[in-house]
Coordinates of C-alpha atoms in Angstrom, one line a residue:
M260 CA -36.0 21.7 -210.0
L261 CA -36.8 19.9 -206.8
N262 CA -34.5 17.0 -206.1
K263 CA -35.6 14.4 -203.6
R264 CA -32.8 12.2 -202.3
W265 CA -33.0 8.7 -200.8
H266 CA -30.8 7.3 -198.1
N267 CA -30.9 3.7 -196.9
G268 CA -34.2 3.2 -198.7
R269 CA -36.0 6.1 -197.2
E270 CA -36.7 9.5 -198.5
L271 CA -34.2 11.9 -196.9
Q272 CA -35.4 14.4 -194.4
A273 CA -32.8 16.9 -193.1
D274 CA -32.2 16.3 -189.4
A275 CA -34.2 18.9 -187.6
D276 CA -31.2 20.2 -185.6
S277 CA -28.3 19.6 -187.9
V278 CA -26.4 22.4 -189.6
L279 CA -26.6 22.3 -193.4
I280 CA -23.5 22.9 -195.5
G281 CA -23.6 24.6 -198.9
S282 CA -21.1 23.6 -201.6
I283 CA -20.3 25.5 -204.8
D284 CA -18.9 23.1 -207.4
Q285 CA -17.7 25.2 -210.4
G286 CA -16.4 22.9 -213.1
T287 CA -15.3 23.2 -216.7
G288 CA -18.8 22.5 -218.2
S289 CA -21.2 23.5 -215.4
S290 CA -21.7 25.2 -212.1
R291 CA -23.6 23.7 -209.2
F292 CA -24.7 24.5 -205.7
L293 CA -25.4 21.6 -203.4
V294 CA -26.7 21.4 -199.8
F295 CA -25.5 18.6 -197.5
S296 CA -26.5 17.5 -194.0
S297 CA -23.5 18.0 -191.6
S298 CA -24.6 15.1 -189.4
T299 CA -25.0 12.4 -192.2
G300 CA -23.2 13.8 -195.2
A301 CA -26.4 13.1 -197.2
L302 CA -27.3 15.4 -200.1
I303 CA -30.5 17.4 -199.5
T304 CA -30.9 19.2 -202.8
Y305 CA -28.9 20.9 -205.6
H306 CA -29.2 22.9 -208.8
Q307 CA -26.9 22.8 -211.8
E308 CA -26.4 25.0 -214.9
E309 CA -24.1 24.4 -217.9
V310 CA -21.5 27.1 -218.7
D311 CA -20.1 27.7 -222.1
I312 CA -16.6 26.7 -223.3
I313 CA -15.3 28.9 -226.1
Y314 CA -12.7 27.7 -228.6
P315 CA -11.6 30.9 -230.4
R316 CA -8.6 29.3 -232.1
N317 CA -7.0 26.0 -232.5
G318 CA -5.7 24.8 -229.1
W319 CA -7.4 27.7 -227.3
A320 CA -10.1 27.2 -224.6
E321 CA -11.8 30.0 -222.8
A322 CA -14.8 30.9 -220.6
N323 CA -16.6 34.1 -219.7
P324 CA -15.6 35.0 -216.1
D325 CA -18.8 36.8 -215.5
Q326 CA -20.8 33.8 -216.6
L327 CA -19.0 31.7 -214.1
V328 CA -20.1 34.0 -211.3
Q329 CA -23.6 34.5 -212.5
S330 CA -24.1 30.8 -212.9
V331 CA -23.0 30.2 -209.3
L332 CA -25.4 32.9 -208.0
S333 CA -28.2 31.4 -210.1
C334 CA -27.6 27.9 -208.7
I335 CA -27.6 29.2 -205.2
S336 CA -30.9 30.9 -205.7
S337 CA -32.5 27.9 -207.2
A338 CA -31.2 25.5 -204.6
V339 CA -32.5 27.8 -201.8
S340 CA -35.9 27.7 -203.6
N341 CA -35.7 23.9 -203.6
L342 CA -35.1 24.0 -199.8
A343 CA -38.1 26.1 -199.3
A344 CA -40.2 23.6 -201.3
L345 CA -38.9 20.9 -198.9
G346 CA -40.0 23.1 -195.9
I347 CA -36.3 23.8 -194.9
A348 CA -35.3 27.3 -194.1
A349 CA -32.2 28.8 -195.8
N350 CA -30.8 30.0 -192.5
R351 CA -30.1 26.4 -191.7
I352 CA -27.1 26.7 -194.0
G353 CA -24.2 27.5 -191.7
C354 CA -21.3 27.8 -194.1
I355 CA -20.3 27.2 -197.7
G356 CA -17.4 25.5 -199.4
I357 CA -16.0 25.9 -202.9
A358 CA -14.6 23.2 -205.2
N359 CA -13.4 24.6 -208.5
Q360 CA -11.8 23.8 -211.8
R361 CA -8.0 24.2 -211.3
E362 CA -5.3 25.9 -213.3
T363 CA -7.8 28.1 -215.1
L364 CA -6.6 31.8 -215.0
V365 CA -8.8 34.8 -214.4
A366 CA -7.3 38.3 -214.4
W367 CA -9.1 41.5 -213.5
D368 CA -8.7 45.2 -212.7
R369 CA -8.5 46.0 -209.0
R370 CA -10.2 49.3 -209.5
T371 CA -13.3 48.1 -211.4
G372 CA -13.4 44.3 -210.7
E373 CA -13.8 43.8 -214.4
P374 CA -11.9 41.0 -216.2
V375 CA -9.2 42.1 -218.6
H376 CA -9.4 38.9 -220.7
P377 CA -11.6 35.8 -221.0
A378 CA -10.7 33.0 -218.5
I379 CA -8.0 30.8 -219.9
L380 CA -9.1 27.3 -219.2
W381 CA -6.9 24.6 -217.7
L382 CA -6.9 22.6 -220.9
D383 CA -5.9 25.6 -223.1
A384 CA -2.7 25.0 -225.1
R385 CA -2.0 28.4 -226.5
T386 CA 1.2 28.7 -224.4
E387 CA 3.3 26.1 -226.4
Q388 CA 5.7 28.8 -227.5
T389 CA 5.8 30.4 -224.1
V390 CA 6.7 27.0 -222.6
E391 CA 9.5 26.6 -225.1
R392 CA 10.9 30.0 -224.3
L393 CA 10.7 29.4 -220.6
I394 CA 12.4 26.1 -220.8
A395 CA 15.2 27.6 -222.9
T396 CA 15.9 30.1 -220.0
T397 CA 16.3 27.4 -217.4
R398 CA 19.7 26.1 -216.3
S399 CA 19.0 22.5 -217.2
R400 CA 17.1 23.4 -220.4
S401 CA 14.5 21.0 -219.0
A402 CA 10.8 21.1 -218.3
A403 CA 11.6 19.4 -215.0
E404 CA 13.7 22.3 -213.7
F405 CA 11.5 23.3 -210.8
R406 CA 9.9 19.9 -210.0
S407 CA 11.9 19.7 -206.7
I408 CA 10.3 23.1 -205.6
C409 CA 6.7 23.0 -206.9
G410 CA 6.3 19.4 -208.0
L411 CA 5.3 20.3 -211.6
P412 CA 6.9 20.4 -215.0
I413 CA 6.9 23.5 -217.2
T414 CA 3.9 22.7 -219.5
T415 CA 0.9 24.5 -221.0
Y416 CA -1.3 23.0 -218.2
F417 CA -0.3 25.2 -215.2
T418 CA -1.5 28.7 -214.3
G419 CA 1.9 30.4 -214.0
V420 CA 2.6 29.7 -217.7
K421 CA -0.8 31.2 -218.6
I422 CA 0.0 34.3 -216.5
R423 CA 3.3 34.8 -218.5
W424 CA 1.4 34.5 -221.8
L425 CA -1.2 37.0 -220.6
L426 CA 1.5 39.6 -219.7
D427 CA 3.3 39.0 -223.0
N428 CA 0.2 39.3 -225.2
V429 CA -2.4 41.4 -223.5
P430 CA -1.3 45.1 -223.2
A431 CA -4.1 45.9 -220.7
A432 CA -2.7 43.2 -218.3
R433 CA 0.8 44.6 -218.6
E434 CA -0.4 48.2 -217.9
L435 CA -2.3 47.0 -214.8
Q436 CA 0.7 45.1 -213.5
S437 CA 2.8 48.3 -213.9
S438 CA 0.3 50.4 -212.0
G439 CA -0.2 47.7 -209.3
N440 CA -3.8 47.2 -210.2
L441 CA -3.7 43.7 -211.7
M442 CA -5.5 41.0 -209.7
M443 CA -5.4 37.4 -210.8
G444 CA -6.0 33.9 -209.7
T445 CA -7.6 30.6 -210.2
V446 CA -11.4 30.3 -210.3
D447 CA -11.7 29.9 -206.5
T448 CA -10.0 33.3 -206.1
W449 CA -12.2 34.9 -208.7
L450 CA -15.4 33.5 -207.1
L451 CA -14.3 34.4 -203.6
Y452 CA -13.5 38.0 -204.7
K453 CA -16.8 38.5 -206.5
L454 CA -18.9 36.9 -203.7
T455 CA -17.1 38.3 -200.7
G456 CA -14.6 41.0 -201.8
E457 CA -11.7 39.0 -200.3
Y458 CA -8.6 38.2 -202.3
A459 CA -7.2 34.8 -201.4
T460 CA -6.7 31.2 -202.5
D461 CA -6.2 27.9 -200.7
V462 CA -3.1 25.8 -200.7
T463 CA -4.4 23.1 -203.1
N464 CA -5.2 25.6 -205.8
A465 CA -2.0 27.5 -205.2
S466 CA -0.1 24.2 -205.7
R467 CA -1.3 24.1 -209.3
T468 CA 0.2 27.4 -210.4
M469 CA 3.9 26.5 -210.5
L470 CA 4.4 29.4 -208.1
L471 CA 4.1 27.6 -204.7
D472 CA 7.0 26.1 -202.7
L473 CA 5.6 22.7 -201.6
A474 CA 7.8 22.7 -198.5
T475 CA 6.6 26.1 -197.1
C476 CA 3.2 26.2 -198.8
Q477 CA 3.8 29.8 -199.7
W478 CA 4.5 31.7 -202.9
D479 CA 8.2 31.1 -203.9
P480 CA 10.2 34.2 -204.7
R481 CA 12.4 32.3 -207.1
L482 CA 9.5 31.0 -209.1
C483 CA 7.8 34.4 -209.1
R484 CA 11.0 36.0 -210.5
F485 CA 11.3 33.3 -213.2
F486 CA 7.8 34.0 -214.4
G487 CA 8.4 37.8 -214.2
L488 CA 5.7 38.3 -211.5
D489 CA 5.4 40.7 -208.6
Q490 CA 4.7 38.5 -205.7
K491 CA 2.6 41.3 -204.1
M492 CA 0.0 40.9 -206.9
L493 CA -0.8 37.3 -205.9
P494 CA -3.7 36.4 -203.6
K495 CA -3.0 35.3 -200.0
V496 CA -2.4 31.6 -199.6
C497 CA -4.6 30.1 -196.9
S498 CA -5.3 26.6 -195.6
S499 CA -8.3 24.6 -197.1
A500 CA -10.5 25.1 -194.0
E501 CA -10.8 28.5 -192.4
L502 CA -12.8 31.7 -192.7
F503 CA -12.3 33.1 -196.2
G504 CA -15.0 35.8 -196.1
R505 CA -18.8 36.2 -196.0
I506 CA -21.1 36.5 -199.0
S507 CA -21.7 40.2 -199.6
V508 CA -23.8 40.1 -202.8
A509 CA -26.9 42.0 -201.7
D510 CA -29.5 40.0 -203.7
C511 CA -28.0 36.6 -202.9
P512 CA -30.4 34.7 -200.6
L513 CA -27.3 33.5 -198.6
A514 CA -25.8 37.0 -198.0
G515 CA -23.8 36.9 -194.8
V516 CA -23.1 33.2 -194.8
P517 CA -19.4 32.5 -194.4
I518 CA -17.2 30.7 -196.9
T519 CA -15.0 28.5 -194.7
G520 CA -13.6 25.9 -197.1
I521 CA -11.9 25.8 -200.5
L522 CA -10.4 22.9 -202.4
G523 CA -9.4 22.4 -206.0
D524 CA -12.0 20.0 -207.5
Q525 CA -9.7 16.9 -207.7
Q526 CA -8.5 17.4 -204.1
A527 CA -12.1 17.9 -203.0
A528 CA -13.0 14.6 -204.6
L529 CA -10.1 12.9 -202.8
V530 CA -11.5 14.2 -199.5
G531 CA -15.1 13.4 -200.5
Q532 CA -14.0 9.8 -201.3
G533 CA -12.6 9.5 -197.8
C534 CA -9.0 9.0 -199.1
L535 CA -7.6 10.4 -195.9
E536 CA -4.9 7.8 -195.3
S537 CA -1.6 7.4 -197.1
G538 CA -2.0 5.1 -200.1
D539 CA -5.7 5.8 -200.6
T540 CA -6.4 6.4 -204.4
K541 CA -9.3 7.8 -206.4
N542 CA -10.0 8.6 -210.0
T543 CA -12.5 11.3 -211.1
Y544 CA -14.2 11.1 -214.5
G545 CA -15.3 14.5 -215.7
S546 CA -14.2 16.7 -218.6
G547 CA -10.8 15.2 -217.9
C548 CA -9.7 12.3 -215.7
F549 CA -7.7 12.9 -212.5
M550 CA -6.2 10.2 -210.4
L551 CA -4.8 11.1 -207.0
C552 CA -3.0 9.0 -204.4
N553 CA -2.6 10.3 -200.9
T554 CA 1.1 10.2 -200.0
G555 CA 0.8 11.6 -196.4
L556 CA 2.8 14.4 -194.9
S557 CA 5.8 14.4 -197.3
P558 CA 5.7 15.4 -200.9
V559 CA 6.9 12.7 -203.3
V560 CA 8.7 13.9 -206.5
S561 CA 7.6 11.5 -209.4
S562 CA 10.0 9.9 -211.8
S563 CA 7.2 8.7 -214.1
G564 CA 5.4 11.8 -215.2
L565 CA 3.1 12.2 -212.2
L566 CA 2.5 15.5 -210.5
T567 CA 3.3 16.3 -206.9
T568 CA 0.5 18.4 -205.3
V569 CA -1.0 19.4 -202.0
A570 CA -4.0 17.2 -201.2
Y571 CA -5.5 19.3 -198.4
Q572 CA -4.7 21.2 -195.3
L573 CA -7.6 21.2 -192.8
G574 CA -6.9 24.4 -190.8
R575 CA -4.1 26.9 -190.4
S576 CA -2.4 24.9 -187.6
A577 CA -2.8 21.5 -189.4
A578 CA 0.1 20.0 -191.4
P579 CA -0.5 19.9 -195.2
V580 CA -1.1 16.4 -196.7
Y581 CA 0.3 15.7 -200.2
A582 CA -0.6 13.6 -203.1
L583 CA 0.6 12.2 -206.4
E584 CA -1.6 13.0 -209.4
G585 CA -2.0 11.7 -212.9
S586 CA -4.0 14.0 -215.2
V587 CA -5.8 13.2 -218.5
A588 CA -6.9 16.3 -220.5
V589 CA -9.8 14.8 -222.4
A590 CA -12.4 12.3 -221.0
G591 CA -16.0 13.6 -220.9
T592 CA -15.0 16.4 -223.3
A593 CA -14.6 13.7 -226.0
I594 CA -18.2 12.6 -225.4
R595 CA -19.4 16.2 -225.7
W596 CA -17.4 16.4 -228.9
L597 CA -19.4 13.5 -230.3
R598 CA -22.6 15.3 -229.4
D599 CA -21.8 19.0 -230.1
S600 CA -19.3 18.9 -233.0
L601 CA -20.0 15.7 -234.9
G602 CA -23.7 15.4 -234.0
I603 CA -23.7 11.6 -234.0
V604 CA -25.4 11.4 -230.6
G605 CA -28.3 13.5 -229.3
S606 CA -27.2 13.4 -225.7
V607 CA -24.3 12.3 -223.5
A608 CA -26.5 9.5 -222.1
E609 CA -27.1 8.1 -225.6
T610 CA -23.4 7.3 -225.8
E611 CA -23.9 4.4 -223.4
T612 CA -26.8 3.0 -225.3
L613 CA -25.1 3.1 -228.7
A614 CA -21.8 1.8 -227.4
G615 CA -23.7 -1.1 -225.8
K616 CA -25.1 -2.3 -229.1
V617 CA -21.7 -3.6 -230.3
P618 CA -19.5 -6.1 -228.5
D619 CA -16.3 -4.2 -229.3
T620 CA -14.9 -1.3 -231.4
A621 CA -14.2 -3.5 -234.4
G622 CA -10.5 -2.5 -234.2
C623 CA -11.2 1.2 -234.0
Y624 CA -9.1 3.2 -231.5
F625 CA -9.7 6.9 -230.6
V626 CA -6.9 9.0 -229.0
P627 CA -8.6 12.3 -227.9
A628 CA -5.5 14.4 -227.8
F629 CA -7.3 17.5 -228.8
N630 CA -4.9 19.9 -227.1
G631 CA -2.0 17.5 -226.5
L632 CA -1.4 14.7 -224.0
Y633 CA -0.9 15.1 -220.3
C634 CA 0.4 12.4 -217.9
P635 CA 2.6 10.4 -218.5
Y636 CA 3.7 12.0 -221.9
W637 CA 3.4 15.7 -221.4
R638 CA 3.4 16.3 -225.2
S639 CA 1.7 19.4 -226.3
D640 CA 2.4 18.5 -230.0
A641 CA 0.1 15.5 -229.9
R642 CA -3.2 15.7 -231.6
G643 CA -6.4 13.6 -231.7
L644 CA -6.8 10.8 -234.1
I645 CA -9.1 7.9 -234.9
V646 CA -7.4 4.8 -236.4
G647 CA -8.6 1.4 -237.6
L648 CA -11.6 2.8 -239.5
T649 CA -13.2 0.5 -242.1
G650 CA -16.3 0.6 -244.2
A651 CA -18.1 -1.2 -241.5
T652 CA -17.2 1.3 -238.7
S653 CA -20.4 2.8 -237.3
R654 CA -21.3 5.5 -234.9
E655 CA -21.8 2.7 -232.3
H656 CA -18.2 1.7 -232.8
L657 CA -17.1 5.3 -232.4
C658 CA -19.0 5.8 -229.2
R659 CA -17.5 2.6 -227.8
A660 CA -14.0 3.7 -228.9
A661 CA -14.5 7.1 -227.1
L662 CA -15.5 5.3 -223.9
E663 CA -12.6 2.9 -224.2
A664 CA -10.2 5.9 -224.7
V665 CA -11.2 7.1 -221.2
C666 CA -10.4 3.7 -219.8
Y667 CA -7.0 3.3 -221.6
Q668 CA -5.9 6.7 -220.4
S669 CA -6.9 5.9 -216.8
R670 CA -5.0 2.6 -217.1
E671 CA -1.9 4.4 -217.9
L672 CA -2.3 6.5 -214.8
L673 CA -2.8 3.4 -212.8
D674 CA 0.4 1.9 -214.2
C675 CA 2.3 5.1 -213.2
M676 CA 0.8 5.0 -209.7
E677 CA 1.9 1.4 -209.2
T678 CA 5.4 2.2 -210.3
E679 CA 5.7 5.1 -207.9
C680 CA 4.0 3.3 -205.0
G681 CA 5.8 0.0 -205.6
T682 CA 2.5 -1.9 -205.1
T683 CA -0.3 -3.4 -207.2
L684 CA -3.5 -1.4 -207.1
N685 CA -6.4 -3.9 -207.4
R686 CA -9.2 -1.5 -206.5
I687 CA -9.9 2.1 -207.5
K688 CA -12.5 4.4 -206.0
V689 CA -14.2 6.4 -208.8
D690 CA -16.4 9.5 -208.9
G691 CA -17.5 12.2 -211.3
G692 CA -20.4 12.7 -213.8
M693 CA -19.2 9.9 -216.1
T694 CA -19.5 7.2 -213.5
S695 CA -23.2 7.1 -214.0
N696 CA -22.4 5.3 -217.2
R697 CA -22.4 1.6 -216.1
L698 CA -20.9 0.4 -219.4
L699 CA -17.9 2.8 -218.9
M700 CA -17.4 1.5 -215.4
Q701 CA -17.4 -2.1 -216.6
L702 CA -15.1 -1.3 -219.5
Q703 CA -12.7 0.3 -217.0
A704 CA -12.7 -2.8 -214.9
D705 CA -12.1 -5.0 -218.0
L706 CA -9.4 -2.9 -219.6
A707 CA -7.5 -2.1 -216.5
G708 CA -8.0 -5.5 -214.7
V709 CA -9.1 -3.8 -211.4
T710 CA -12.2 -3.7 -209.3
V711 CA -13.9 -0.4 -209.8
V712 CA -15.6 0.9 -206.7
R713 CA -18.4 3.5 -207.2
P714 CA -19.9 5.1 -204.1
E715 CA -23.6 5.6 -203.6
M716 CA -22.8 9.3 -203.0
A717 CA -21.8 10.3 -206.5
E718 CA -21.3 14.0 -205.6
T719 CA -17.9 13.4 -204.0
T720 CA -16.3 16.6 -205.3
A721 CA -19.0 18.8 -203.7
L722 CA -19.0 16.6 -200.6
G723 CA -15.3 17.1 -200.2
A724 CA -15.7 20.9 -200.3
A725 CA -18.5 20.6 -197.8
V726 CA -16.3 18.6 -195.5
A727 CA -13.6 21.3 -195.7
A728 CA -16.2 24.0 -195.1
A729 CA -17.6 22.2 -192.1
W730 CA -14.1 21.8 -190.7
G731 CA -13.5 25.5 -191.0
H732 CA -16.8 26.1 -189.3
G733 CA -15.9 23.8 -186.4
I734 CA -17.8 20.7 -187.5
D735 CA -16.1 17.3 -188.2
M736 CA -17.8 15.5 -191.2
T737 CA -15.0 13.2 -192.1
A738 CA -16.7 10.2 -190.5
S739 CA -19.6 10.5 -192.9
V740 CA -17.5 10.2 -196.1
R741 CA -16.3 6.7 -194.9
Q742 CA -19.8 5.2 -194.6
S743 CA -21.2 5.3 -198.1
S744 CA -22.4 2.1 -199.7
V745 CA -20.8 1.2 -203.0
T746 CA -21.4 -0.6 -206.3
E747 CA -18.5 -2.7 -207.5
F748 CA -17.5 -3.6 -211.1
Y749 CA -15.3 -6.7 -211.5
P750 CA -13.0 -7.5 -214.5
M751 CA -14.8 -9.9 -217.0
T752 CA -12.0 -10.3 -219.6
G753 CA -8.8 -12.2 -219.5
P754 CA -5.3 -10.7 -219.2
V755 CA -4.2 -11.8 -222.7
D756 CA -7.0 -10.0 -224.5
R757 CA -6.7 -7.0 -222.1
L758 CA -2.9 -6.7 -222.9
R759 CA -3.4 -7.0 -226.6
K760 CA -5.9 -4.2 -226.8
F761 CA -3.8 -2.0 -224.5
Q762 CA -0.8 -2.5 -226.7
R763 CA -2.8 -1.4 -229.8
W764 CA -4.0 1.6 -227.9
L765 CA -0.3 2.5 -227.1
D766 CA 0.5 2.1 -230.8
A767 CA -2.3 4.6 -231.6
V768 CA -0.9 7.1 -229.0
Q769 CA 2.5 7.0 -230.6
R770 CA 1.0 8.0 -233.9
S771 CA -0.7 11.0 -232.3
I772 CA 2.6 12.4 -230.8
G773 CA 4.4 15.0 -232.9
W774 CA 1.5 15.6 -235.2
H775 CA 1.1 19.2 -234.4
R776 CA 3.6 21.8 -235.7
Q777 CA 3.8 25.5 -235.0
E778 CA 3.0 26.3 -238.7
D779 CA -0.4 24.6 -238.2
D780 CA -1.6 27.2 -235.8
G781 CA -3.2 29.4 -238.4
E782 CA -5.3 26.5 -239.8
G783 CA -8.9 26.2 -239.1
D784 CA -9.6 29.1 -236.7
A785 CA -12.9 28.5 -235.1
G786 CA -14.1 32.1 -235.1
G787 CA -15.4 31.8 -231.5
S788 CA -17.5 28.7 -232.1
S789 CA -18.1 26.4 -229.2
A790 CA -16.9 23.5 -231.4
G791 CA -13.7 25.3 -232.2
S792 CA -10.5 23.5 -232.1
L793 CA -12.2 20.2 -231.5
G794 CA -13.4 20.0 -235.1
S795 CA -16.9 19.6 -236.5
A796 CA -19.0 17.2 -238.5
G797 CA -18.3 19.3 -241.6
H798 CA -14.5 19.0 -241.1
L799 CA -14.7 15.3 -240.6
A800 CA -17.0 14.8 -243.6
F801 CA -14.5 16.8 -245.8
A802 CA -11.6 14.7 -244.5
V803 CA -13.5 11.5 -245.3
F804 CA -14.3 13.0 -248.8
L805 CA -10.6 13.6 -249.4
V806 CA -9.6 10.1 -248.3
G807 CA -12.3 8.6 -250.4
S808 CA -11.3 10.7 -253.5
A809 CA -7.7 9.6 -253.1
A810 CA -8.8 5.9 -252.8
L811 CA -10.9 6.2 -256.0
L812 CA -8.0 7.9 -257.8
A813 CA -5.6 5.1 -256.7
L814 CA -8.1 2.5 -257.8
S815 CA -8.6 4.1 -261.2
L816 CA -4.8 4.3 -261.7
S817 CA -4.4 0.6 -260.8
V818 CA -7.1 -0.4 -263.3
K819 CA -5.3 1.5 -266.1

């Protein structure tokens, strides 16, 4: 489709002489290709395609690696067609950046380039037992054993744990490792390999694997030995802005164009929001929620459950910049669950309409811990729950509870950030697909008691990747990310009501923790369904039937 964009009240025309920057944004639920003006940072056009998330068993989440690549190539072709319809030649695109879902593992055969297993997504929780075994082998018997090196706890979230599971459970992967033919990496590495033939990653994605030494920004031999990996199998670690390779796919309309920037999607959003000074903070609302605070040139090890990560490194000779991060596993995924699994909304956009029809949730609280809880709990044994249901609870209340769940989880991240930074955060910059929901933004302001600042340029993740690519191509776009106009949402509720609701939310969270047990793993295999471990309308209806039957039985006994 053709996408006209408007800037300062005028239909955007690409500057006649400016270089255009392409940006691949490969996320959990979709792939996109966007084209920006290097002189203004304005979006010229884009194309987007959804990708499938597969839930083969409880707690498992996968994707087809080949679909990820093909969706990217399809988006490139369609976006180039859009440019042609605007009268803009494709050869105006001087370079390309990549922003990608992080922590997701892809492994493939060096000889054939074929995947040896479906991509294991970042939110996958199959590695619970692997995590327990790994923790048991540490000196401290603690998940925090390596925080001082890599900034991360040993949990199901990070790629190194997924690699260990793959080698323990997939014979083909073990055989390839033994023969030296196993290649593996996060999604940026997979896309780069398939698009250019090069085998590399950038420092931001590498910092999410548990294999990187934050001090040296290179693979750490101690961590590689702990996870039982041959360091030679891993991709080269590069900065976020340099020449990674040139597109070599023959039928791609951008064949020959260099890829000169790579950032993990949340770090890309940090750059795209212009959070380039120490203390700058942003929150991204996508499949999950991710809050990052720029901490400058020194890594800060958190004491409150936050993660220490590399924010960006703009060039080989540049010093890396670090960040603290709070991660929420389920945000937009919960809205898709309402649509795809329960079928109580016809579209994601309908959630805002329905939730706006009721003034509150009528005491209903939704904890979407589908595969456990991330920051600040790091509890893989938590599971989702909805509490406070009454006979008057409607789908409107459930929709509002789902939106409020996103806000409560983000408030917890804010509280952690304030603890670590020793200051009060009165404003947060926001981005991501969910920020188009005005009700969600107002709820965030109300439930966290902060001003929510949403930029006019909503595509901050892709813009950040474009900024890195431009830098690697010798063009400085950083000034453009600081000039976007914004919409602000101010708190409309009082502190007493806000605190009361938040305390009830925390009560609900405590009830979700410890619910899952290892013996539950055989229950309710999804058989490859896209609803999978997140449940279905049939499962919920059956649960409601059982509860109703029990209530009727109790009533009949009391009458007798």
